Amino acid sequence: MAGNSWTFDKSHSDITFKVKHLMISTVTGKFNDFTVALESDSADLSNAKMSFSISAASIDTGIDARDNHLRSDDFFNAEKFPQITFQSTSVDKKSDEHFVVHGDLTIRDVTKNIAFDVELGGSMKDPYGNVKVGYDVSSKIRRKEFNLLWDALTESGGVVVSDEVRLHASVQFVHVEAHEMQAA
């Protein structure tokens, strides 16, 4: 792709999720250990290839007991299935700033094709002369489709944890020139 590449800038990126608890409030969590790869000849994602890998054990909701439960076999089984992965299969350009990235998401032992809405946040040269680009990425999944099956009911028959999980990532990349890649 024109000899250019984008290097992931983890210090300016995050991956978060939101899920309803008791259907009355929302719990937010994040993953602390992840990598994202982007191959594209420009900030325009129409010909891009994207992937990510998340350490399931790095889940962080701010509550140790809940995080340990999420790492267990009731949810991610982080010991047996240590990585959550995504590999893009196609990109639909909706506008100059909006794309839909289709690809295969694997959680535990299940792989499903899902779509991520991707919004270009912009491109900017930082104070050190590096060209950076940022994206906001979002999707929704049904956790039970990925064998995250734990469930409990309240006394009135309501669910404790929603099946729907909203995913969000803000990711930033640094442009690497072809001559920089050859010198590395």
mmCIF file of C-alpha atoms in Angstrom:
data_model
loop_
_atom_site.group_PDB
_atom_site.id
_atom_site.type_symbol
_atom_site.label_atom_id
_atom_site.label_comp_id
_atom_site.label_asym_id
_atom_site.label_seq_id
_atom_site.Cartn_x
_atom_site.Cartn_y
_atom_site.Cartn_z
ATOM 1 C CA MET A 1 0.000 0.000 0.000
ATOM 2 C CA ALA A 2 2.272 2.707 -1.286
ATOM 3 C CA GLY A 3 5.020 1.711 1.169
ATOM 4 C CA ASN A 4 3.387 3.560 4.070
ATOM 5 C CA SER A 5 2.344 2.216 7.417
ATOM 6 C CA TRP A 6 0.676 3.335 10.633
ATOM 7 C CA THR A 7 2.108 2.522 14.049
ATOM 8 C CA PHE A 8 -0.321 2.097 16.924
ATOM 9 C CA ASP A 9 -0.106 4.800 19.627
ATOM 10 C CA LYS A 10 -1.281 2.943 22.743
ATOM 11 C CA SER A 11 -0.654 5.882 25.080
ATOM 12 C CA HIS A 12 -3.469 7.786 23.327
ATOM 13 C CA SER A 13 -5.893 4.883 22.806
ATOM 14 C CA ASP A 14 -8.419 2.892 24.831
ATOM 15 C CA ILE A 15 -10.926 0.063 24.491
ATOM 16 C CA THR A 16 -14.031 0.185 26.686
ATOM 17 C CA PHE A 17 -17.382 -1.567 27.026
ATOM 18 C CA LYS A 18 -20.739 -0.857 28.632
ATOM 19 C CA VAL A 19 -23.329 -3.361 29.826
ATOM 20 C CA LYS A 20 -26.593 -2.911 31.712
ATOM 21 C CA HIS A 21 -26.742 -4.203 35.294
ATOM 22 C CA LEU A 22 -30.205 -5.129 36.607
ATOM 23 C CA MET A 23 -31.440 -3.196 33.540
ATOM 24 C CA ILE A 24 -31.393 -0.027 35.651
ATOM 25 C CA SER A 25 -27.782 1.150 35.443
ATOM 26 C CA THR A 26 -24.746 0.761 33.217
ATOM 27 C CA VAL A 27 -21.399 -0.744 34.191
ATOM 28 C CA THR A 28 -18.394 0.499 32.250
ATOM 29 C CA GLY A 29 -15.156 -1.413 31.905
ATOM 30 C CA LYS A 30 -11.987 -1.347 29.882
ATOM 31 C CA PHE A 31 -9.156 -3.554 28.732
ATOM 32 C CA ASN A 32 -5.666 -2.467 29.754
ATOM 33 C CA ASP A 33 -3.565 -4.709 27.471
ATOM 34 C CA PHE A 34 -4.265 -4.578 23.725
ATOM 35 C CA THR A 35 -2.691 -3.905 20.352
ATOM 36 C CA VAL A 36 -4.254 -2.577 17.160
ATOM 37 C CA ALA A 37 -2.781 -2.841 13.657
ATOM 38 C CA LEU A 38 -3.682 -0.703 10.652
ATOM 39 C CA GLU A 39 -2.446 -1.024 7.087
ATOM 40 C CA SER A 40 -3.668 1.747 4.803
ATOM 41 C CA ASP A 41 -2.148 4.166 2.338
ATOM 42 C CA SER A 42 -3.948 7.111 3.976
ATOM 43 C CA ALA A 43 -6.352 8.109 6.735
ATOM 44 C CA ASP A 44 -9.060 7.098 4.247
ATOM 45 C CA LEU A 45 -9.864 3.546 5.341
ATOM 46 C CA SER A 46 -11.518 2.388 2.117
ATOM 47 C CA ASN A 47 -8.680 -0.050 1.346
ATOM 48 C CA ALA A 48 -7.513 -0.663 4.921
ATOM 49 C CA LYS A 49 -6.759 -3.860 6.755
ATOM 50 C CA MET A 50 -7.275 -3.704 10.512
ATOM 51 C CA SER A 51 -6.874 -6.106 13.388
ATOM 52 C CA PHE A 52 -6.693 -6.058 17.146
ATOM 53 C CA SER A 53 -5.757 -8.393 19.953
ATOM 54 C CA ILE A 54 -6.900 -7.901 23.548
ATOM 55 C CA SER A 55 -5.678 -9.745 26.615
ATOM 56 C CA ALA A 56 -8.885 -11.063 28.208
ATOM 57 C CA ALA A 57 -7.148 -11.097 31.606
ATOM 58 C CA SER A 58 -6.616 -7.325 31.383
ATOM 59 C CA ILE A 59 -10.324 -6.612 31.916
ATOM 60 C CA ASP A 60 -10.803 -3.792 34.418
ATOM 61 C CA THR A 61 -14.135 -2.592 35.810
ATOM 62 C CA GLY A 62 -12.592 -1.085 38.918
ATOM 63 C CA ILE A 63 -13.941 -3.872 41.166
ATOM 64 C CA ASP A 64 -11.484 -6.749 41.755
ATOM 65 C CA ALA A 65 -14.132 -9.354 42.650
ATOM 66 C CA ARG A 66 -16.140 -8.556 39.494
ATOM 67 C CA ASP A 67 -12.994 -8.570 37.320
ATOM 68 C CA ASN A 68 -11.998 -11.993 38.694
ATOM 69 C CA HIS A 69 -15.506 -13.296 37.946
ATOM 70 C CA LEU A 70 -15.276 -11.927 34.386
ATOM 71 C CA ARG A 71 -11.910 -13.703 33.924
ATOM 72 C CA SER A 72 -13.439 -17.022 35.085
ATOM 73 C CA ASP A 73 -15.134 -19.689 32.978
ATOM 74 C CA ASP A 74 -18.506 -18.019 33.661
ATOM 75 C CA PHE A 75 -17.405 -15.335 31.187
ATOM 76 C CA PHE A 76 -14.075 -15.030 29.311
ATOM 77 C CA ASN A 77 -12.168 -18.004 30.760
ATOM 78 C CA ALA A 78 -9.020 -15.919 30.298
ATOM 79 C CA GLU A 79 -6.749 -18.820 31.218
ATOM 80 C CA LYS A 80 -8.007 -21.083 28.406
ATOM 81 C CA PHE A 81 -8.857 -18.285 25.910
ATOM 82 C CA PRO A 82 -6.299 -15.562 26.640
ATOM 83 C CA GLN A 83 -6.904 -13.389 23.555
ATOM 84 C CA ILE A 84 -9.910 -11.609 22.096
ATOM 85 C CA THR A 85 -9.134 -10.941 18.426
ATOM 86 C CA PHE A 86 -10.526 -9.144 15.387
ATOM 87 C CA GLN A 87 -9.452 -9.297 11.747
ATOM 88 C CA SER A 88 -11.128 -7.079 9.158
ATOM 89 C CA THR A 89 -12.557 -8.625 6.010
ATOM 90 C CA SER A 90 -13.930 -5.533 4.230
ATOM 91 C CA VAL A 91 -14.523 -1.805 4.600
ATOM 92 C CA ASP A 92 -17.540 0.196 3.415
ATOM 93 C CA LYS A 93 -16.871 3.896 2.965
ATOM 94 C CA LYS A 94 -20.007 5.835 3.932
ATOM 95 C CA SER A 95 -18.412 9.317 3.722
ATOM 96 C CA ASP A 96 -14.965 10.888 4.042
ATOM 97 C CA GLU A 97 -15.228 10.558 7.830
ATOM 98 C CA HIS A 98 -17.438 7.499 8.330
ATOM 99 C CA PHE A 99 -16.651 3.862 7.544
ATOM 100 C CA VAL A 100 -18.099 0.489 8.444
ATOM 101 C CA VAL A 101 -15.449 -2.157 9.022
ATOM 102 C CA HIS A 102 -16.603 -5.768 8.738
ATOM 103 C CA GLY A 103 -14.558 -8.604 10.171
ATOM 104 C CA ASP A 104 -14.232 -11.660 12.327
ATOM 105 C CA LEU A 105 -14.375 -11.173 16.100
ATOM 106 C CA THR A 106 -13.237 -14.112 18.229
ATOM 107 C CA ILE A 107 -14.123 -14.334 21.906
ATOM 108 C CA ARG A 108 -13.492 -17.592 23.752
ATOM 109 C CA ASP A 109 -14.054 -20.336 21.172
ATOM 110 C CA VAL A 110 -16.533 -18.454 18.961
ATOM 111 C CA THR A 111 -15.812 -16.391 15.846
ATOM 112 C CA LYS A 112 -18.549 -14.212 14.346
ATOM 113 C CA ASN A 113 -18.553 -11.620 11.592
ATOM 114 C CA ILE A 114 -19.501 -8.248 13.036
ATOM 115 C CA ALA A 115 -19.435 -4.635 11.890
ATOM 116 C CA PHE A 116 -17.738 -1.701 13.604
ATOM 117 C CA ASP A 117 -18.779 1.879 12.905
ATOM 118 C CA VAL A 118 -15.601 3.902 12.481
ATOM 119 C CA GLU A 119 -15.499 7.676 12.546
ATOM 120 C CA LEU A 120 -12.371 9.530 11.500
ATOM 121 C CA GLY A 121 -11.540 11.961 14.276
ATOM 122 C CA GLY A 122 -9.032 13.734 12.104
ATOM 123 C CA SER A 123 -5.401 13.895 11.140
ATOM 124 C CA MET A 124 -2.895 16.254 12.730
ATOM 125 C CA LYS A 125 0.825 16.855 12.956
ATOM 126 C CA ASP A 126 1.958 16.689 16.587
ATOM 127 C CA PRO A 127 4.535 19.093 18.134
ATOM 128 C CA TYR A 128 7.329 16.673 17.117
ATOM 129 C CA GLY A 129 6.403 16.609 13.416
ATOM 130 C CA ASN A 130 4.670 13.200 13.489
ATOM 131 C CA VAL A 131 1.487 12.834 11.460
ATOM 132 C CA LYS A 132 -1.184 11.251 13.644
ATOM 133 C CA VAL A 133 -4.679 10.049 12.870
ATOM 134 C CA GLY A 134 -7.467 9.160 15.293
ATOM 135 C CA TYR A 135 -10.621 7.077 15.028
ATOM 136 C CA ASP A 136 -13.636 6.410 17.235
ATOM 137 C CA VAL A 137 -14.870 2.850 16.821
ATOM 138 C CA SER A 138 -18.131 1.357 18.120
ATOM 139 C CA SER A 139 -20.302 -1.737 17.867
ATOM 140 C CA LYS A 140 -22.775 -3.845 19.816
ATOM 141 C CA ILE A 141 -22.591 -7.569 20.397
ATOM 142 C CA ARG A 142 -24.695 -10.175 22.143
ATOM 143 C CA ARG A 143 -22.385 -11.700 24.748
ATOM 144 C CA LYS A 144 -24.210 -15.048 24.831
ATOM 145 C CA GLU A 145 -23.444 -15.554 21.117
ATOM 146 C CA PHE A 146 -19.772 -15.685 22.186
ATOM 147 C CA ASN A 147 -20.333 -18.234 25.002
ATOM 148 C CA LEU A 148 -20.307 -15.600 27.747
ATOM 149 C CA LEU A 149 -23.280 -17.427 29.215
ATOM 150 C CA TRP A 150 -23.400 -16.652 32.945
ATOM 151 C CA ASP A 151 -26.789 -15.396 33.964
ATOM 152 C CA ALA A 152 -28.807 -14.839 37.102
ATOM 153 C CA LEU A 153 -32.309 -13.586 37.714
ATOM 154 C CA THR A 154 -33.592 -11.199 40.335
ATOM 155 C CA GLU A 155 -36.491 -12.103 42.636
ATOM 156 C CA SER A 156 -38.862 -10.405 40.193
ATOM 157 C CA GLY A 157 -37.456 -12.357 37.233
ATOM 158 C CA GLY A 158 -35.297 -9.579 35.768
ATOM 159 C CA VAL A 159 -31.827 -10.235 34.426
ATOM 160 C CA VAL A 160 -28.715 -9.275 36.374
ATOM 161 C CA VAL A 161 -26.464 -8.686 33.337
ATOM 162 C CA SER A 162 -27.743 -7.650 29.918
ATOM 163 C CA ASP A 163 -26.994 -9.788 26.872
ATOM 164 C CA GLU A 164 -26.195 -6.673 24.825
ATOM 165 C CA VAL A 165 -22.713 -5.204 25.257
ATOM 166 C CA ARG A 166 -21.714 -1.882 23.706
ATOM 167 C CA LEU A 167 -18.092 -1.704 22.583
ATOM 168 C CA HIS A 168 -16.119 1.490 22.040
ATOM 169 C CA ALA A 169 -12.527 2.268 21.165
ATOM 170 C CA SER A 170 -10.672 5.500 20.604
ATOM 171 C CA VAL A 171 -7.478 4.705 18.750
ATOM 172 C CA GLN A 172 -4.631 6.802 17.459
ATOM 173 C CA PHE A 173 -1.900 5.953 14.961
ATOM 174 C CA VAL A 174 1.375 7.553 13.900
ATOM 175 C CA HIS A 175 2.230 7.657 10.204
ATOM 176 C CA VAL A 176 5.512 5.963 9.316
ATOM 177 C CA GLU A 177 7.178 7.000 6.057
ATOM 178 C CA ALA A 178 8.550 4.309 3.717
ATOM 179 C CA HIS A 179 12.174 5.376 4.313
ATOM 180 C CA GLU A 180 11.653 5.134 8.095
ATOM 181 C CA MET A 181 10.330 1.576 7.716
ATOM 182 C CA GLN A 182 13.381 0.519 5.667
ATOM 183 C CA ALA A 183 15.793 1.993 8.239
ATOM 184 C CA ALA A 184 14.118 0.164 11.118
#
